Structure formats: C-alpha cells, structure tokens
Amino acid sequence: MALINTAIKPFKANAFKDGEFVEVSSEDIKGKWSVFVFYPADFTFVCPTELGDVADKYEELQSRGVEVFSVSTDTHFTHAAWHQSSDTINKIKFAMIGDPTGEITRNFDCMRENMGLADRATFVVDPEGIVQAMEITSEGIGRDADDLVRKVKAAQYVASHPGEVCPAKWKEGEETLAPSLDLVGKI
C-alpha cells in the first residue's frame, strides 16, 4: 500500500447526492482538493457515526475548496434507501458513490477481497489528483472528522508553502518547520 504521492486511477461511477442519482468521475476532481471516505457497508454500526461526523464538517471542508465523496461497495440505490431511512445519513450532502464492482475500492487498494467490502479508509487528494494523506483503521475503530479537517489544512498549507512542513498536532495558524541542517538533532 504505497499510495502516498501517487495519482489516483481514473474512475466513473453512479452516486446518490442531494436527493438524486448523479454520475461521478475522476474528471470531477481535477483542479480541486478531494476527500474519499471508504467504509464497509450501509445500514451498519460504526459507518453511520463516521459519515455523520464528516457531514457535520462538510460545510467547513467546502469552504476550503474540498469536495467529499463517500464510497462503499453498496449500490447508489442502497445509498438512497439508507439516506431516506436514517436521520444521521439524511444530513449528508456530499456524493455517496456506489462501487458494487469494487473497481474504485481496488484502485485505492482498500478492498477486503475475502468479503467484497471496503476497508475503513480515508484519502486526501490534491488538485492534481495526487494522494497526500491516507488513514486506514480496522473494522471496530471509527475515524474522527476533526482530525481529517486538520490533515486537509496541513496538506493545503504544505502545498502552498514549499519548504515548510507541519509538525505533529499542527493546527492552522501555529508555527511550522523549515527543514534544514540547522534543525537536525535540535527538535
């Protein structure tokens, strides 16, 4: 799994977004920051808590020029049914991509082949389609949208400030580092 600093593979899929079915493709993300949130299955337990958490941060991510896509191996029809039946999922405004063939999930190298389900995986992709950050957790460990937003901010900062890096727990507005020989062994 060496996807950091690699380009995402082309894809085209059906999604459920804002009460309708839409087609989503890799062409849609060109020139924009994107987040892909893979999860095992609709109508489950940890997944709605994570997607609801991301939905709560969607407006903030949008204000930063970031588009969000959730992806599971369910169909876009299943996403629509889940959206209509769950108060938590009903607040989602981003595209919920159906990947029943698993092509997109495999492209991001997060398919559980023995189950046909996506891992719990998140990818931050820059405007050139390059993976800048990723996180994968096991089945029972939910992700935190606050940390996702922090990682997006750090990735955007580093992209716009060549020669600077963000230290652990960096928050927007805090001091960054400029790697140099002067810092070696002094941090």
PDB file of C-alpha atoms in Angstrom:
ATOM      1  CA  MET A   1       0.000   0.000   0.000  1.00  0.00           C
ATOM      2  CA  ALA A   2       2.218   2.775  -1.289  1.00  0.00           C
ATOM      3  CA  LEU A   3      -0.379   5.284  -2.493  1.00  0.00           C
ATOM      4  CA  ILE A   4       1.089   8.431  -0.932  1.00  0.00           C
ATOM      5  CA  ASN A   5       2.339  10.762  -3.699  1.00  0.00           C
ATOM      6  CA  THR A   6       0.705   8.661  -6.425  1.00  0.00           C
ATOM      7  CA  ALA A   7      -2.066   9.689  -8.810  1.00  0.00           C
ATOM      8  CA  ILE A   8      -5.497   8.207  -8.343  1.00  0.00           C
ATOM      9  CA  LYS A   9      -6.680   5.957 -11.163  1.00  0.00           C
ATOM     10  CA  PRO A  10      -9.470   7.079 -13.498  1.00  0.00           C
ATOM     11  CA  PHE A  11     -12.970   6.067 -12.451  1.00  0.00           C
ATOM     12  CA  LYS A  12     -16.614   6.640 -13.300  1.00  0.00           C
ATOM     13  CA  ALA A  13     -19.490   5.623 -11.038  1.00  0.00           C
ATOM     14  CA  ASN A  14     -23.065   6.307 -10.038  1.00  0.00           C
ATOM     15  CA  ALA A  15     -23.697   8.155  -6.797  1.00  0.00           C
ATOM     16  CA  PHE A  16     -26.525   9.460  -4.674  1.00  0.00           C
ATOM     17  CA  LYS A  17     -26.281  13.183  -3.913  1.00  0.00           C
ATOM     18  CA  ASP A  18     -28.810  15.745  -2.747  1.00  0.00           C
ATOM     19  CA  GLY A  19     -31.817  13.526  -3.429  1.00  0.00           C
ATOM     20  CA  GLU A  20     -30.831  12.397  -6.910  1.00  0.00           C
ATOM     21  CA  PHE A  21     -28.636   9.988  -8.785  1.00  0.00           C
ATOM     22  CA  VAL A  22     -25.579  11.513 -10.427  1.00  0.00           C
ATOM     23  CA  GLU A  23     -22.555  10.253 -12.281  1.00  0.00           C
ATOM     24  CA  VAL A  24     -19.200  10.982 -10.645  1.00  0.00           C
ATOM     25  CA  SER A  25     -15.808  10.547 -12.269  1.00  0.00           C
ATOM     26  CA  SER A  26     -12.160  11.260 -11.697  1.00  0.00           C
ATOM     27  CA  GLU A  27     -12.618  14.179 -14.097  1.00  0.00           C
ATOM     28  CA  ASP A  28     -14.838  15.854 -11.480  1.00  0.00           C
ATOM     29  CA  ILE A  29     -11.973  16.211  -9.017  1.00  0.00           C
ATOM     30  CA  LYS A  30      -9.425  17.765 -11.345  1.00  0.00           C
ATOM     31  CA  GLY A  31      -8.306  21.128 -10.023  1.00  0.00           C
ATOM     32  CA  LYS A  32      -9.906  20.598  -6.586  1.00  0.00           C
ATOM     33  CA  TRP A  33      -8.938  19.138  -3.266  1.00  0.00           C
ATOM     34  CA  SER A  34     -10.909  15.971  -2.559  1.00  0.00           C
ATOM     35  CA  VAL A  35     -11.512  13.577   0.288  1.00  0.00           C
ATOM     36  CA  PHE A  36     -12.557   9.972  -0.309  1.00  0.00           C
ATOM     37  CA  VAL A  37     -14.110   8.249   2.705  1.00  0.00           C
ATOM     38  CA  PHE A  38     -14.350   4.486   2.153  1.00  0.00           C
ATOM     39  CA  TYR A  39     -16.453   2.415   4.549  1.00  0.00           C
ATOM     40  CA  PRO A  40     -17.558  -1.226   4.712  1.00  0.00           C
ATOM     41  CA  ALA A  41     -21.346  -1.101   4.290  1.00  0.00           C
ATOM     42  CA  ASP A  42     -24.578   0.841   4.514  1.00  0.00           C
ATOM     43  CA  PHE A  43     -27.051   0.041   7.311  1.00  0.00           C
ATOM     44  CA  THR A  44     -24.298  -0.876   9.762  1.00  0.00           C
ATOM     45  CA  PHE A  45     -22.987   0.489  13.040  1.00  0.00           C
ATOM     46  CA  VAL A  46     -19.709   2.444  13.047  1.00  0.00           C
ATOM     47  CA  CYS A  47     -20.149   3.629   9.441  1.00  0.00           C
ATOM     48  CA  PRO A  48     -23.112   5.978  10.072  1.00  0.00           C
ATOM     49  CA  THR A  49     -21.333   7.578  13.025  1.00  0.00           C
ATOM     50  CA  GLU A  50     -18.315   8.343  10.836  1.00  0.00           C
ATOM     51  CA  LEU A  51     -20.311   9.590   7.847  1.00  0.00           C
ATOM     52  CA  GLY A  52     -22.460  11.747  10.124  1.00  0.00           C
ATOM     53  CA  ASP A  53     -19.288  13.202  11.627  1.00  0.00           C
ATOM     54  CA  VAL A  54     -17.949  14.054   8.154  1.00  0.00           C
ATOM     55  CA  ALA A  55     -21.354  15.505   7.217  1.00  0.00           C
ATOM     56  CA  ASP A  56     -21.041  17.850  10.200  1.00  0.00           C
ATOM     57  CA  LYS A  57     -17.702  19.094   8.774  1.00  0.00           C
ATOM     58  CA  TYR A  58     -18.800  19.190   5.126  1.00  0.00           C
ATOM     59  CA  GLU A  59     -19.559  22.924   5.079  1.00  0.00           C
ATOM     60  CA  GLU A  60     -16.147  23.699   6.571  1.00  0.00           C
ATOM     61  CA  LEU A  61     -14.429  21.435   4.033  1.00  0.00           C
ATOM     62  CA  GLN A  62     -16.409  23.041   1.206  1.00  0.00           C
ATOM     63  CA  SER A  63     -15.304  26.496   2.398  1.00  0.00           C
ATOM     64  CA  ARG A  64     -11.715  25.278   1.920  1.00  0.00           C
ATOM     65  CA  GLY A  65     -12.448  24.156  -1.656  1.00  0.00           C
ATOM     66  CA  VAL A  66     -12.622  20.465  -0.732  1.00  0.00           C
ATOM     67  CA  GLU A  67     -15.146  18.033  -2.213  1.00  0.00           C
ATOM     68  CA  VAL A  68     -16.058  14.909  -0.254  1.00  0.00           C
ATOM     69  CA  PHE A  69     -17.023  11.516  -1.643  1.00  0.00           C
ATOM     70  CA  SER A  70     -18.044   8.555   0.471  1.00  0.00           C
ATOM     71  CA  VAL A  71     -17.547   5.145  -1.152  1.00  0.00           C
ATOM     72  CA  SER A  72     -18.754   1.659  -0.328  1.00  0.00           C
ATOM     73  CA  THR A  73     -19.381  -1.446  -2.396  1.00  0.00           C
ATOM     74  CA  ASP A  74     -23.116  -0.916  -1.969  1.00  0.00           C
ATOM     75  CA  THR A  75     -25.100   0.490  -4.913  1.00  0.00           C
ATOM     76  CA  HIS A  76     -26.274   4.071  -5.288  1.00  0.00           C
ATOM     77  CA  PHE A  77     -29.815   2.692  -4.813  1.00  0.00           C
ATOM     78  CA  THR A  78     -28.841   1.339  -1.392  1.00  0.00           C
ATOM     79  CA  HIS A  79     -27.291   4.707  -0.527  1.00  0.00           C
ATOM     80  CA  ALA A  80     -30.596   6.400  -1.400  1.00  0.00           C
ATOM     81  CA  ALA A  81     -32.583   3.982   0.766  1.00  0.00           C
ATOM     82  CA  TRP A  82     -30.186   4.485   3.690  1.00  0.00           C
ATOM     83  CA  HIS A  83     -30.329   8.271   3.236  1.00  0.00           C
ATOM     84  CA  GLN A  84     -34.121   8.171   3.396  1.00  0.00           C
ATOM     85  CA  SER A  85     -34.299   5.883   6.437  1.00  0.00           C
ATOM     86  CA  SER A  86     -31.593   7.267   8.761  1.00  0.00           C
ATOM     87  CA  ASP A  87     -31.612  10.699  10.392  1.00  0.00           C
ATOM     88  CA  THR A  88     -27.807  10.568  10.645  1.00  0.00           C
ATOM     89  CA  ILE A  89     -27.291   9.696   6.977  1.00  0.00           C
ATOM     90  CA  ASN A  90     -30.052  12.076   5.869  1.00  0.00           C
ATOM     91  CA  LYS A  91     -27.862  15.074   6.759  1.00  0.00           C
ATOM     92  CA  ILE A  92     -25.217  14.024   4.184  1.00  0.00           C
ATOM     93  CA  LYS A  93     -24.912  16.494   1.305  1.00  0.00           C
ATOM     94  CA  PHE A  94     -21.803  15.017  -0.374  1.00  0.00           C
ATOM     95  CA  ALA A  95     -21.859  12.351  -3.081  1.00  0.00           C
ATOM     96  CA  MET A  96     -22.267   8.784  -1.845  1.00  0.00           C
ATOM     97  CA  ILE A  97     -20.579   6.699  -4.546  1.00  0.00           C
ATOM     98  CA  GLY A  98     -21.799   3.179  -5.241  1.00  0.00           C
ATOM     99  CA  ASP A  99     -18.962   0.808  -6.112  1.00  0.00           C
ATOM    100  CA  PRO A 100     -20.667  -2.601  -6.483  1.00  0.00           C
ATOM    101  CA  THR A 101     -17.918  -3.935  -8.772  1.00  0.00           C
ATOM    102  CA  GLY A 102     -15.227  -2.825  -6.314  1.00  0.00           C
ATOM    103  CA  GLU A 103     -13.186  -1.125  -9.031  1.00  0.00           C
ATOM    104  CA  ILE A 104     -12.745   2.179  -7.183  1.00  0.00           C
ATOM    105  CA  THR A 105     -12.123   0.427  -3.877  1.00  0.00           C
ATOM    106  CA  ARG A 106      -9.433  -1.714  -5.500  1.00  0.00           C
ATOM    107  CA  ASN A 107      -7.939   1.360  -7.214  1.00  0.00           C
ATOM    108  CA  PHE A 108      -7.415   2.822  -3.741  1.00  0.00           C
ATOM    109  CA  ASP A 109      -6.075  -0.533  -2.518  1.00  0.00           C
ATOM    110  CA  CYS A 110      -8.576  -0.819   0.320  1.00  0.00           C
ATOM    111  CA  MET A 111     -10.720  -3.822  -0.683  1.00  0.00           C
ATOM    112  CA  ARG A 112     -11.202  -6.728   1.697  1.00  0.00           C
ATOM    113  CA  GLU A 113     -11.146  -9.306  -1.073  1.00  0.00           C
ATOM    114  CA  ASN A 114     -12.457 -12.150   1.070  1.00  0.00           C
ATOM    115  CA  MET A 115     -15.548 -10.086   1.967  1.00  0.00           C
ATOM    116  CA  GLY A 116     -16.134  -7.792  -1.010  1.00  0.00           C
ATOM    117  CA  LEU A 117     -16.161  -4.795   1.340  1.00  0.00           C
ATOM    118  CA  ALA A 118     -14.078  -1.639   1.584  1.00  0.00           C
ATOM    119  CA  ASP A 119     -11.750  -1.059   4.491  1.00  0.00           C
ATOM    120  CA  ARG A 120     -12.405   1.916   6.751  1.00  0.00           C
ATOM    121  CA  ALA A 121     -10.092   4.222   4.756  1.00  0.00           C
ATOM    122  CA  THR A 122      -9.759   7.952   4.098  1.00  0.00           C
ATOM    123  CA  PHE A 123      -7.705   9.628   1.368  1.00  0.00           C
ATOM    124  CA  VAL A 124      -6.901  13.320   0.930  1.00  0.00           C
ATOM    125  CA  VAL A 125      -6.230  14.078  -2.749  1.00  0.00           C
ATOM    126  CA  ASP A 126      -4.717  17.307  -4.051  1.00  0.00           C
ATOM    127  CA  PRO A 127      -5.919  19.257  -7.131  1.00  0.00           C
ATOM    128  CA  GLU A 128      -3.526  17.290  -9.374  1.00  0.00           C
ATOM    129  CA  GLY A 129      -5.139  14.010  -8.276  1.00  0.00           C
ATOM    130  CA  ILE A 130      -2.199  13.009  -6.057  1.00  0.00           C
ATOM    131  CA  VAL A 131      -2.814  11.252  -2.732  1.00  0.00           C
ATOM    132  CA  GLN A 132      -1.367  13.455   0.028  1.00  0.00           C
ATOM    133  CA  ALA A 133      -2.696  11.686   3.136  1.00  0.00           C
ATOM    134  CA  MET A 134      -4.393   8.435   3.988  1.00  0.00           C
ATOM    135  CA  GLU A 135      -5.718   6.660   7.039  1.00  0.00           C
ATOM    136  CA  ILE A 136      -6.920   3.084   7.362  1.00  0.00           C
ATOM    137  CA  THR A 137      -8.332   1.601  10.537  1.00  0.00           C
ATOM    138  CA  SER A 138      -9.622  -1.835  11.438  1.00  0.00           C
ATOM    139  CA  GLU A 139     -13.312  -2.666  11.494  1.00  0.00           C
ATOM    140  CA  GLY A 140     -14.112  -1.504  15.013  1.00  0.00           C
ATOM    141  CA  ILE A 141     -12.131   1.757  15.065  1.00  0.00           C
ATOM    142  CA  GLY A 142     -14.053   4.815  13.919  1.00  0.00           C
ATOM    143  CA  ARG A 143     -12.354   7.856  12.424  1.00  0.00           C
ATOM    144  CA  ASP A 144     -12.513  11.482  13.599  1.00  0.00           C
ATOM    145  CA  ALA A 145     -13.605  14.217  11.161  1.00  0.00           C
ATOM    146  CA  ASP A 146     -11.864  16.885  13.254  1.00  0.00           C
ATOM    147  CA  ASP A 147      -8.535  15.176  12.574  1.00  0.00           C
ATOM    148  CA  LEU A 148      -9.464  14.798   8.902  1.00  0.00           C
ATOM    149  CA  VAL A 149     -10.038  18.557   8.670  1.00  0.00           C
ATOM    150  CA  ARG A 150      -6.714  19.159  10.432  1.00  0.00           C
ATOM    151  CA  LYS A 151      -4.931  16.917   7.912  1.00  0.00           C
ATOM    152  CA  VAL A 152      -6.605  18.716   4.990  1.00  0.00           C
ATOM    153  CA  LYS A 153      -5.496  22.074   6.385  1.00  0.00           C
ATOM    154  CA  ALA A 154      -1.935  20.786   6.840  1.00  0.00           C
ATOM    155  CA  ALA A 155      -1.849  19.335   3.314  1.00  0.00           C
ATOM    156  CA  GLN A 156      -3.136  22.590   1.845  1.00  0.00           C
ATOM    157  CA  TYR A 157      -0.626  24.605   3.894  1.00  0.00           C
ATOM    158  CA  VAL A 158       2.341  22.487   2.809  1.00  0.00           C
ATOM    159  CA  ALA A 159       1.189  22.636  -0.822  1.00  0.00           C
ATOM    160  CA  SER A 160       1.063  26.432  -0.740  1.00  0.00           C
ATOM    161  CA  HIS A 161       4.249  26.904   1.322  1.00  0.00           C
ATOM    162  CA  PRO A 162       7.085  24.959  -0.319  1.00  0.00           C
ATOM    163  CA  GLY A 163       9.964  24.353   2.062  1.00  0.00           C
ATOM    164  CA  GLU A 164       7.763  24.237   5.162  1.00  0.00           C
ATOM    165  CA  VAL A 165       6.354  21.227   6.993  1.00  0.00           C
ATOM    166  CA  CYS A 166       3.728  20.830   9.698  1.00  0.00           C
ATOM    167  CA  PRO A 167       4.812  19.162  12.956  1.00  0.00           C
ATOM    168  CA  ALA A 168       2.717  16.722  14.987  1.00  0.00           C
ATOM    169  CA  LYS A 169      -0.655  18.058  16.146  1.00  0.00           C
ATOM    170  CA  TRP A 170      -0.180  21.171  13.983  1.00  0.00           C
ATOM    171  CA  LYS A 171      -3.207  23.421  13.839  1.00  0.00           C
ATOM    172  CA  GLU A 172      -3.833  26.217  11.380  1.00  0.00           C
ATOM    173  CA  GLY A 173      -2.033  29.391  12.457  1.00  0.00           C
ATOM    174  CA  GLU A 174       0.586  27.573  14.511  1.00  0.00           C
ATOM    175  CA  GLU A 175       4.293  27.577  13.776  1.00  0.00           C
ATOM    176  CA  THR A 176       5.631  25.276  11.083  1.00  0.00           C
ATOM    177  CA  LEU A 177       9.139  23.999  10.434  1.00  0.00           C
ATOM    178  CA  ALA A 178      11.576  24.685   7.610  1.00  0.00           C
ATOM    179  CA  PRO A 179      13.715  21.536   7.376  1.00  0.00           C
ATOM    180  CA  SER A 180      17.410  22.329   7.349  1.00  0.00           C
ATOM    181  CA  LEU A 181      20.743  21.138   8.673  1.00  0.00           C
ATOM    182  CA  ASP A 182      20.352  23.669  11.498  1.00  0.00           C
ATOM    183  CA  LEU A 183      17.382  21.691  12.898  1.00  0.00           C
ATOM    184  CA  VAL A 184      18.994  18.240  12.823  1.00  0.00           C
ATOM    185  CA  GLY A 185      19.076  16.885  16.376  1.00  0.00           C
ATOM    186  CA  LYS A 186      17.617  20.074  17.857  1.00  0.00           C
ATOM    187  CA  ILE A 187      13.927  19.212  17.903  1.00  0.00           C
TER     188      ILE A 187
END
